[in-house]
Short mmCIF file of C-alpha atoms (C1' of nucleotides) in Angstrom, two decimals:
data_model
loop_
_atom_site.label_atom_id
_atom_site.label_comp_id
_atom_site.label_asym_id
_atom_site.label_seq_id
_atom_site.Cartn_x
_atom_site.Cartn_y
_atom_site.Cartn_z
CA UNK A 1 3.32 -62.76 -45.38
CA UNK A 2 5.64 -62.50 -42.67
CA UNK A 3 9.13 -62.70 -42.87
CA UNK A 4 11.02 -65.77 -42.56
CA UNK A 5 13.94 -66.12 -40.43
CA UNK A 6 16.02 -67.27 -43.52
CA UNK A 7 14.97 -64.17 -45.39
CA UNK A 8 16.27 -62.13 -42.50
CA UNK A 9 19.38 -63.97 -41.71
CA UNK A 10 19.59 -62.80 -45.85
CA UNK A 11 19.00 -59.29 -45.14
CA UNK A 12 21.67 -59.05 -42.85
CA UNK A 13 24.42 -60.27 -44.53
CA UNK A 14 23.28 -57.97 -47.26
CA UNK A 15 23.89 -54.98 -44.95
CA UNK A 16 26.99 -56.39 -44.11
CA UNK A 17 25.98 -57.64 -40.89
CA UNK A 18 27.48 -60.87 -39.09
CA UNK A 19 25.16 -63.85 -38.80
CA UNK A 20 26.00 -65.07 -35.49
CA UNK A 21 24.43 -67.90 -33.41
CA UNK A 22 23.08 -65.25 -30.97
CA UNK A 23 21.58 -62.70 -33.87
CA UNK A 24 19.84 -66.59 -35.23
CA UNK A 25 18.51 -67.29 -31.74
CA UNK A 26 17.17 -63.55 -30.97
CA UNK A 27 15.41 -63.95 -34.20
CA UNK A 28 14.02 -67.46 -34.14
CA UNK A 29 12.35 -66.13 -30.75
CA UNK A 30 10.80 -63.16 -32.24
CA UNK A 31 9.55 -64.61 -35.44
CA UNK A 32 8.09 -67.68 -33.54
CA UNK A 33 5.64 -65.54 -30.99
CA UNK A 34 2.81 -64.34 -32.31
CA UNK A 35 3.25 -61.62 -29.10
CA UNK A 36 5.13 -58.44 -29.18
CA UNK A 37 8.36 -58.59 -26.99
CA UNK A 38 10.44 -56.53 -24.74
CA UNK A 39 14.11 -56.56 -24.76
CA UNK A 40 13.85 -58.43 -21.26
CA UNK A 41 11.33 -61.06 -22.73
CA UNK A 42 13.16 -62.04 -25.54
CA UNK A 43 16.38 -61.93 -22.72
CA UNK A 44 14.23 -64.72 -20.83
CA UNK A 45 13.04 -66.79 -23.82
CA UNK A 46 16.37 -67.14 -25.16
CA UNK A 47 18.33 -67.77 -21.85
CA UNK A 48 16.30 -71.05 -21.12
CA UNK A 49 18.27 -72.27 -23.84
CA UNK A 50 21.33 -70.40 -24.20
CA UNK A 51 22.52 -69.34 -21.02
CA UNK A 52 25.13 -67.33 -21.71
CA UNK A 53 23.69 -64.83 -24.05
CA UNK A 54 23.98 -61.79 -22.52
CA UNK A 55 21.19 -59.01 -22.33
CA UNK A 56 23.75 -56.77 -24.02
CA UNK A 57 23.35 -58.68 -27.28
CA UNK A 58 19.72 -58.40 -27.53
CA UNK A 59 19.53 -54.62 -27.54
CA UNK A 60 22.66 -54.59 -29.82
CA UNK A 61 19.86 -56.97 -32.40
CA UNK A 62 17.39 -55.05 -32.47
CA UNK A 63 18.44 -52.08 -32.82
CA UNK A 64 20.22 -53.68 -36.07
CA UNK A 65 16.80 -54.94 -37.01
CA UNK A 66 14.82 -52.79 -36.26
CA UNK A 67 17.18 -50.39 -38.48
CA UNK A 68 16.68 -52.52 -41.34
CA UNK A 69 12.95 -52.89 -40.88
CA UNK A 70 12.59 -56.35 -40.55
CA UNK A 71 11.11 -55.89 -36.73
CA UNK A 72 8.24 -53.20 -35.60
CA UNK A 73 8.51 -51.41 -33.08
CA UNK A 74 4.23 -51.21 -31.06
CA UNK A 75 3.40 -48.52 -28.67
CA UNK A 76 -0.14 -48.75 -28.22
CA UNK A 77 0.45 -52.11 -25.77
CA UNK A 78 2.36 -51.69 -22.30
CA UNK A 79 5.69 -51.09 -23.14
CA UNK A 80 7.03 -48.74 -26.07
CA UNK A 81 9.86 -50.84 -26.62
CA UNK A 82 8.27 -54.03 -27.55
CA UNK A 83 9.00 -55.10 -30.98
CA UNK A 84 6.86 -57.96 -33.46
CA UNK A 85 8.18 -59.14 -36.47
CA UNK A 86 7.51 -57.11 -39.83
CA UNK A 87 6.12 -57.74 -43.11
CA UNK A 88 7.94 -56.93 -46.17
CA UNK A 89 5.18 -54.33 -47.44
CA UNK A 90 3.63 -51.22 -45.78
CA UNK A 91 0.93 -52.09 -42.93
CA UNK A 92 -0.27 -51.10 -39.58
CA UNK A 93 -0.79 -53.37 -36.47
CA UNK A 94 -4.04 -54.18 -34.22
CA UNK A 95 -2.75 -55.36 -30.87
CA UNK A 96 -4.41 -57.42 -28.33
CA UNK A 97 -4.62 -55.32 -25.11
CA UNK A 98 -4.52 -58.59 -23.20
CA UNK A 99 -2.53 -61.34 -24.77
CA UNK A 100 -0.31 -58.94 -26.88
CA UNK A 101 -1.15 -60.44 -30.07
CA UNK A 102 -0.10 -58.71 -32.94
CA UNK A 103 -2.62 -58.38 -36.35
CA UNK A 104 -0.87 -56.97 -39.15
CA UNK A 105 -3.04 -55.18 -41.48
CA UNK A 106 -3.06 -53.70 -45.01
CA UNK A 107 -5.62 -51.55 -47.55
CA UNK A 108 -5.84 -48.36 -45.60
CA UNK A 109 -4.61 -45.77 -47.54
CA UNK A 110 -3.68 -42.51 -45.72
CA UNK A 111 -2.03 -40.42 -48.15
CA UNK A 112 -5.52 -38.80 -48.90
CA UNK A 113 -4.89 -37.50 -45.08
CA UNK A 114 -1.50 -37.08 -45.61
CA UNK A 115 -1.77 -34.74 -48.62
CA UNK A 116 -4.70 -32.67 -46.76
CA UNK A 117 -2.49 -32.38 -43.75
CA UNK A 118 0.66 -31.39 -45.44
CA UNK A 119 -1.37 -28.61 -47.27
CA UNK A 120 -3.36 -27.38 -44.12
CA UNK A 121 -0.68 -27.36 -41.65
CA UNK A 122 2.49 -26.79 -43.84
CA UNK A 123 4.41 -29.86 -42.81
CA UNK A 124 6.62 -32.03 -45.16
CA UNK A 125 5.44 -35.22 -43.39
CA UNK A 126 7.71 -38.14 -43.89
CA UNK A 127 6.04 -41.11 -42.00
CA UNK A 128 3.09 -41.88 -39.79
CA UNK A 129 2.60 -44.32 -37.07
CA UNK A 130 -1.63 -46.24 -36.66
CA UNK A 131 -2.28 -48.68 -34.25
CA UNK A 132 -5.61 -50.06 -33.31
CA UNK A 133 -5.46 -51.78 -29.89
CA UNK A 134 -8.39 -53.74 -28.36
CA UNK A 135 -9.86 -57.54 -27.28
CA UNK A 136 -8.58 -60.21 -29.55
CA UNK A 137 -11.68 -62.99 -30.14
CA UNK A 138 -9.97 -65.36 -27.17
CA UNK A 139 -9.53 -62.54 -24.96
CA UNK A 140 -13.26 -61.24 -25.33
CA UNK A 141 -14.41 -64.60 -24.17
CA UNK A 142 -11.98 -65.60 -21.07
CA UNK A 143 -10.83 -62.25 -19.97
CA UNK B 1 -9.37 -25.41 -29.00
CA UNK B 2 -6.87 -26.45 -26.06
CA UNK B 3 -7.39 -26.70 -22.34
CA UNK B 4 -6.89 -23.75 -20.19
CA UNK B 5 -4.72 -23.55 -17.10
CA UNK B 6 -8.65 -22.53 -15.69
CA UNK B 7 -10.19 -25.50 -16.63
CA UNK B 8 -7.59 -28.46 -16.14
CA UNK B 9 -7.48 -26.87 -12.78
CA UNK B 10 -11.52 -27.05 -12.49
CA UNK B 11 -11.16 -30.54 -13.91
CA UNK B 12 -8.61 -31.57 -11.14
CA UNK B 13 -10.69 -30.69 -8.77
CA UNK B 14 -14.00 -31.88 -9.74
CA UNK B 15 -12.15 -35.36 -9.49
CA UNK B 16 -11.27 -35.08 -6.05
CA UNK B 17 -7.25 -33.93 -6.39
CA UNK B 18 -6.27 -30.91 -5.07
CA UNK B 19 -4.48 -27.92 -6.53
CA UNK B 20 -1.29 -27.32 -5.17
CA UNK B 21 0.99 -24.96 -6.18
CA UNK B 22 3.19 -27.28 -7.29
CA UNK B 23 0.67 -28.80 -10.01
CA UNK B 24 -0.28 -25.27 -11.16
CA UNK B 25 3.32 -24.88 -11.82
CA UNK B 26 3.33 -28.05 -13.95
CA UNK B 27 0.42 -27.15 -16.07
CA UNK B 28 1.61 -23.91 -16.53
CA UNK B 29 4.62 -25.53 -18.06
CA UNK B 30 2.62 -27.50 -20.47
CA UNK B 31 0.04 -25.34 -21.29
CA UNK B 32 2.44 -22.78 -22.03
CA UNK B 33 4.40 -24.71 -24.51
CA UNK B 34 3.76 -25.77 -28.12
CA UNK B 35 5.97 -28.73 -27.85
CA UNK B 36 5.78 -32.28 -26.51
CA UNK B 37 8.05 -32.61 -23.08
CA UNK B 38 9.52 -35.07 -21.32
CA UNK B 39 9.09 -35.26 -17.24
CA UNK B 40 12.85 -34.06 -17.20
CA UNK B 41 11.87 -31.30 -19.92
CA UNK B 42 9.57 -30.03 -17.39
CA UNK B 43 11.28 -30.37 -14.55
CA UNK B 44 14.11 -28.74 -16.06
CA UNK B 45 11.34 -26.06 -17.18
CA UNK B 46 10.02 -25.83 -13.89
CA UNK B 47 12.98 -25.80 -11.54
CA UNK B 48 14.23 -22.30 -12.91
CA UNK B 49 11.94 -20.40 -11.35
CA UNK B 50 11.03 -23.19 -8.49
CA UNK B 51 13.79 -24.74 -7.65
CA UNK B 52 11.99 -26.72 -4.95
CA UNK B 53 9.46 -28.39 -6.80
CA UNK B 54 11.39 -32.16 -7.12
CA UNK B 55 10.92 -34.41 -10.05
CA UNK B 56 8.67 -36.70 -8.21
CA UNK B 57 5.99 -34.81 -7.93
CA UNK B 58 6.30 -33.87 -11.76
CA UNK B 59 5.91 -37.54 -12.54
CA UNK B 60 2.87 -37.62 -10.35
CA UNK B 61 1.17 -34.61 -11.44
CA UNK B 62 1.55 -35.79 -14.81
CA UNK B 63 0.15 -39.70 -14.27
CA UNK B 64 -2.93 -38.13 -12.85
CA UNK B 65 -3.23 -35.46 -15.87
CA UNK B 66 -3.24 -38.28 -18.31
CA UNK B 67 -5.51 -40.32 -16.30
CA UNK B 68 -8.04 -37.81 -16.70
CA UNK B 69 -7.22 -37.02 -20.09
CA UNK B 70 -5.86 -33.53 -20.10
CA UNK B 71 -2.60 -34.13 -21.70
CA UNK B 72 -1.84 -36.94 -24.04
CA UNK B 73 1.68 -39.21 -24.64
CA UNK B 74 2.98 -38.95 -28.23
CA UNK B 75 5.18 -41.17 -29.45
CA UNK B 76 6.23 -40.79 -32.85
CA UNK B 77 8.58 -38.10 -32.06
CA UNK B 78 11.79 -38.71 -30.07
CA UNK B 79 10.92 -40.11 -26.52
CA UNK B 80 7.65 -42.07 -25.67
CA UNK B 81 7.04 -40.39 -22.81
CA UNK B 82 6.66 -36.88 -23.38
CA UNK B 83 3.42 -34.72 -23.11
CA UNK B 84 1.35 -32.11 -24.94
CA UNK B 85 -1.61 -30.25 -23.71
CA UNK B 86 -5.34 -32.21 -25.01
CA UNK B 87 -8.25 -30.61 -26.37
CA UNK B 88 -11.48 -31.35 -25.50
CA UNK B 89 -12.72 -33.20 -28.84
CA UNK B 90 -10.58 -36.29 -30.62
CA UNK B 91 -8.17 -35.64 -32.32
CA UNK B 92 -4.66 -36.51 -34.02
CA UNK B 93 -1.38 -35.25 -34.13
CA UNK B 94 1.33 -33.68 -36.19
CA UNK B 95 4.52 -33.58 -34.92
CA UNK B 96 7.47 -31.81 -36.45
CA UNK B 97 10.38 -34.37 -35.73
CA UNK B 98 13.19 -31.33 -35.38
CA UNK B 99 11.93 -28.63 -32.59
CA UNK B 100 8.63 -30.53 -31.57
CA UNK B 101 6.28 -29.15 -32.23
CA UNK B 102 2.56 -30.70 -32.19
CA UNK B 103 -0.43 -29.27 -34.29
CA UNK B 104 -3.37 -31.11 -33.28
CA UNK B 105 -5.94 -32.13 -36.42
CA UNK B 106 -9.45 -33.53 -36.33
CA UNK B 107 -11.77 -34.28 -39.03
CA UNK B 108 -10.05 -37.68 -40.00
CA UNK B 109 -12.55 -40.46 -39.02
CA UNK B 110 -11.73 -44.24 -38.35
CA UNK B 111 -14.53 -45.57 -37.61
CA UNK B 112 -15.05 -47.18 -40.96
CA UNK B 113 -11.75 -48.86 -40.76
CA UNK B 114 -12.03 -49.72 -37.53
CA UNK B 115 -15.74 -51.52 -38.59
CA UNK B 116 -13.75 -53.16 -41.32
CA UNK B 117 -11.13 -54.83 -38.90
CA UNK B 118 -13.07 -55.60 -36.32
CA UNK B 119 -15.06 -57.90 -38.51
CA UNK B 120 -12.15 -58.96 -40.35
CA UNK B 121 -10.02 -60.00 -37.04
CA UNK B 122 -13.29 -60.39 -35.04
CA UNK B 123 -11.23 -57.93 -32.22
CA UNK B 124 -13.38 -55.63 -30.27
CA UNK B 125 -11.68 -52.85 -30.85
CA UNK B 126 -11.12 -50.15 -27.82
CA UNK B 127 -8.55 -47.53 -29.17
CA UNK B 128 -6.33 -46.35 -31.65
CA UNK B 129 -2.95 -44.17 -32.10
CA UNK B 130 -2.28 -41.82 -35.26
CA UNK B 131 0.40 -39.56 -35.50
CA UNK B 132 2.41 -38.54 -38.05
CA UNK B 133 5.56 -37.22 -38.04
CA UNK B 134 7.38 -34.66 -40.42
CA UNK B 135 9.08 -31.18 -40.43
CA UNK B 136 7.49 -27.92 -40.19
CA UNK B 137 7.50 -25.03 -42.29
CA UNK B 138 10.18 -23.03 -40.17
CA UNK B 139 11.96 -26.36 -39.92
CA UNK B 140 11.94 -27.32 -43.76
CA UNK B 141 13.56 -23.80 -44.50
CA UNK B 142 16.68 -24.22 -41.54
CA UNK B 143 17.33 -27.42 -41.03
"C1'" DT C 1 -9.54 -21.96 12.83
"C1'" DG C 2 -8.47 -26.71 13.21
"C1'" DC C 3 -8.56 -31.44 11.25
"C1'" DT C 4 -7.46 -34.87 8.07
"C1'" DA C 5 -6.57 -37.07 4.01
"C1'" DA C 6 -3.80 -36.03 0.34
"C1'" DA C 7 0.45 -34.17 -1.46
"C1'" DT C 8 5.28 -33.09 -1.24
"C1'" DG C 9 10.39 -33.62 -1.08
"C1'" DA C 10 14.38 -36.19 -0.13
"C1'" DA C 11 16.52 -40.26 -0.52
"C1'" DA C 12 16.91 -44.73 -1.86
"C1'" DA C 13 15.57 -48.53 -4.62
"C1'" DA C 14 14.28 -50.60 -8.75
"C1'" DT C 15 14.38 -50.67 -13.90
"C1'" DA C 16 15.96 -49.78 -18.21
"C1'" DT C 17 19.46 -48.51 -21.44
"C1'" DT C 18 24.10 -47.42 -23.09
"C1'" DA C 19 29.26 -47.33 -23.01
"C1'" DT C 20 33.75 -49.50 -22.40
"C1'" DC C 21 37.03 -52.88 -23.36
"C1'" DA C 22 39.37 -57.24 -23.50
"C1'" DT C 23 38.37 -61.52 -25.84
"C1'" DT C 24 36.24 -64.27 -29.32
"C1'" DT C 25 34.53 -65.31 -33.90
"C1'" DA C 26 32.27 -65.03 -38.73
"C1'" DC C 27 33.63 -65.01 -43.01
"C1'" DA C 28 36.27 -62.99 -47.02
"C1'" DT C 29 40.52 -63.89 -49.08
"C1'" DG C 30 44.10 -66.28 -50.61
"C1'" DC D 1 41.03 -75.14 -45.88
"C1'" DA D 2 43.88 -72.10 -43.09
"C1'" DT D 3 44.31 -67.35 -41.77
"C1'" DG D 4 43.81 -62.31 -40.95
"C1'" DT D 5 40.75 -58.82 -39.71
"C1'" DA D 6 36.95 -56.24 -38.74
"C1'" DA D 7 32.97 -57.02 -36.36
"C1'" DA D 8 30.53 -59.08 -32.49
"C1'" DT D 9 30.21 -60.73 -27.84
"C1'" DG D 10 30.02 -60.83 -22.75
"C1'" DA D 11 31.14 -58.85 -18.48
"C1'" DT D 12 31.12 -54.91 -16.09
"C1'" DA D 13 30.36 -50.38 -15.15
"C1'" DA D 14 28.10 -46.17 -16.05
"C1'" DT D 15 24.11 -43.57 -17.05
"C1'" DA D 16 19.27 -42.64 -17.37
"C1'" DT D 17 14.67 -43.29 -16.10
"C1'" DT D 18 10.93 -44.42 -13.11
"C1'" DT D 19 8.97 -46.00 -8.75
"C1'" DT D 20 8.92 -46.65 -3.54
"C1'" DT D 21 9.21 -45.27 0.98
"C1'" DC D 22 8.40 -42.31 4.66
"C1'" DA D 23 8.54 -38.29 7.53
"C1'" DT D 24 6.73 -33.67 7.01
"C1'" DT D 25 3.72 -30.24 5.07
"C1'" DT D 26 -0.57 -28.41 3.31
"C1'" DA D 27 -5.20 -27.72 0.64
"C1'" DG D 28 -9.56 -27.35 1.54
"C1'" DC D 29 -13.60 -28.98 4.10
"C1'" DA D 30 -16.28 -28.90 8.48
#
DNA sequence: TGCTAAATGAAAAATATTATCATTTACATG
DNA sequence: CATGTAAATGATAATATTTTTCATTTAGCA
């Protein structure tokens, strides 16, 4: 289950974080697209309706959200700065190389890797990062 | 087992590009390294000793290196676009999140995940990205 | 050796990201 | 509910990164 913008708006008044109109309009964009988003896109799809936030105040929000976790950032699509919202449990993401829509999934386990790896190569290995990337079922017909 | 200086420059040429001085240079720089680098990296790298080689045409050398496959973009470290030499086979990588380094690891197969998902999302699937990130052993000890 | 398409370097242009700072505002406190 | 304050915003500038453009040079084939 994704997370609600309510349960975020939570979240950051947890951390001690303002909840400003601007933070509640960057977020209502990215939780309602099923797309990942660029700091410019989300720029666009909130200045149809509110002009006068600034560019600025986007990066500022996601960097505060993405610090708390409640936003992804994807690197297997175009850009390496595009960012889908997150689920409140571990998961990995399969990402339409067309339409940029985002598939969260569960189940895999890779600590089996993880402990191989760390013995093999040495490493303390704190965190991984697995994305699939392919033709969502729309995109395979009308491409 | 990595690419050679040889046979990236074999490779290069069996696709039509030539081999200037300029790109030997460049894939000296990789090859030469065990860590990931940014264009600037090696630029900065390669100006020491060739101080007329421009940035430009370290940007280009590398586009066409990663079009044919002979270096690969990580991403879990620091920047998104930096570089490490490819091996032949498929493989993974390891990256050690204070001096960069990148062990390369095979043996870990997807495929039944990626069976799994694709008939669970109904995505053809075309790719993946795995890395995981962590400290190495010289790292762990001085931090 | 000469020809030609491809590659280079320099410079500028286009993009993307971060820093600065005066002004505004969310919200805790009384 | 009014108010003080630290935090947030927007405008602007600064910085960083990547791509274009174009005149000149050059690798490698004929």
């Amino acid at each position: 289950m994704r997370l609600t913008k309510r349960k975020i708006a939570t979240i950051l008044r947890q951390h001690g974080y303002k909840l400003t109109p601007q933070r509640q309009v960057v977020i209502q964009a990215i939780t309602s697209s099923q797309d990942h988003l660029t700091p410019a896109a989300i720029y666009e799809k909130v200045h149809q309706d509110h002009p006068n936030i600034g560019l600025v105040t986007i990066y500022r929000t996601l960097e505060i959200l993405a610090e708390l976790e409640l936003i992804c950032k994807l690197h297997a699509g175009g850009s390496c700065r595009s960012y889908t919202i997150s689920t409140p449990q571990h998961h990995h993401h399969l990402i339409c190389s067309n339409c940029g829509t985002v598939v969260d999934f569960t189940g895999h386990n890779l600590s089996d890797l993880e402990q191989r790896l760390s013995k093999e190569s040495r490493f303390r290995i704190d965190g991984h990062l697995l994305e699939f990337i392919g033709l969502c079922q729309a995109c395979q017909k009308a491409p």
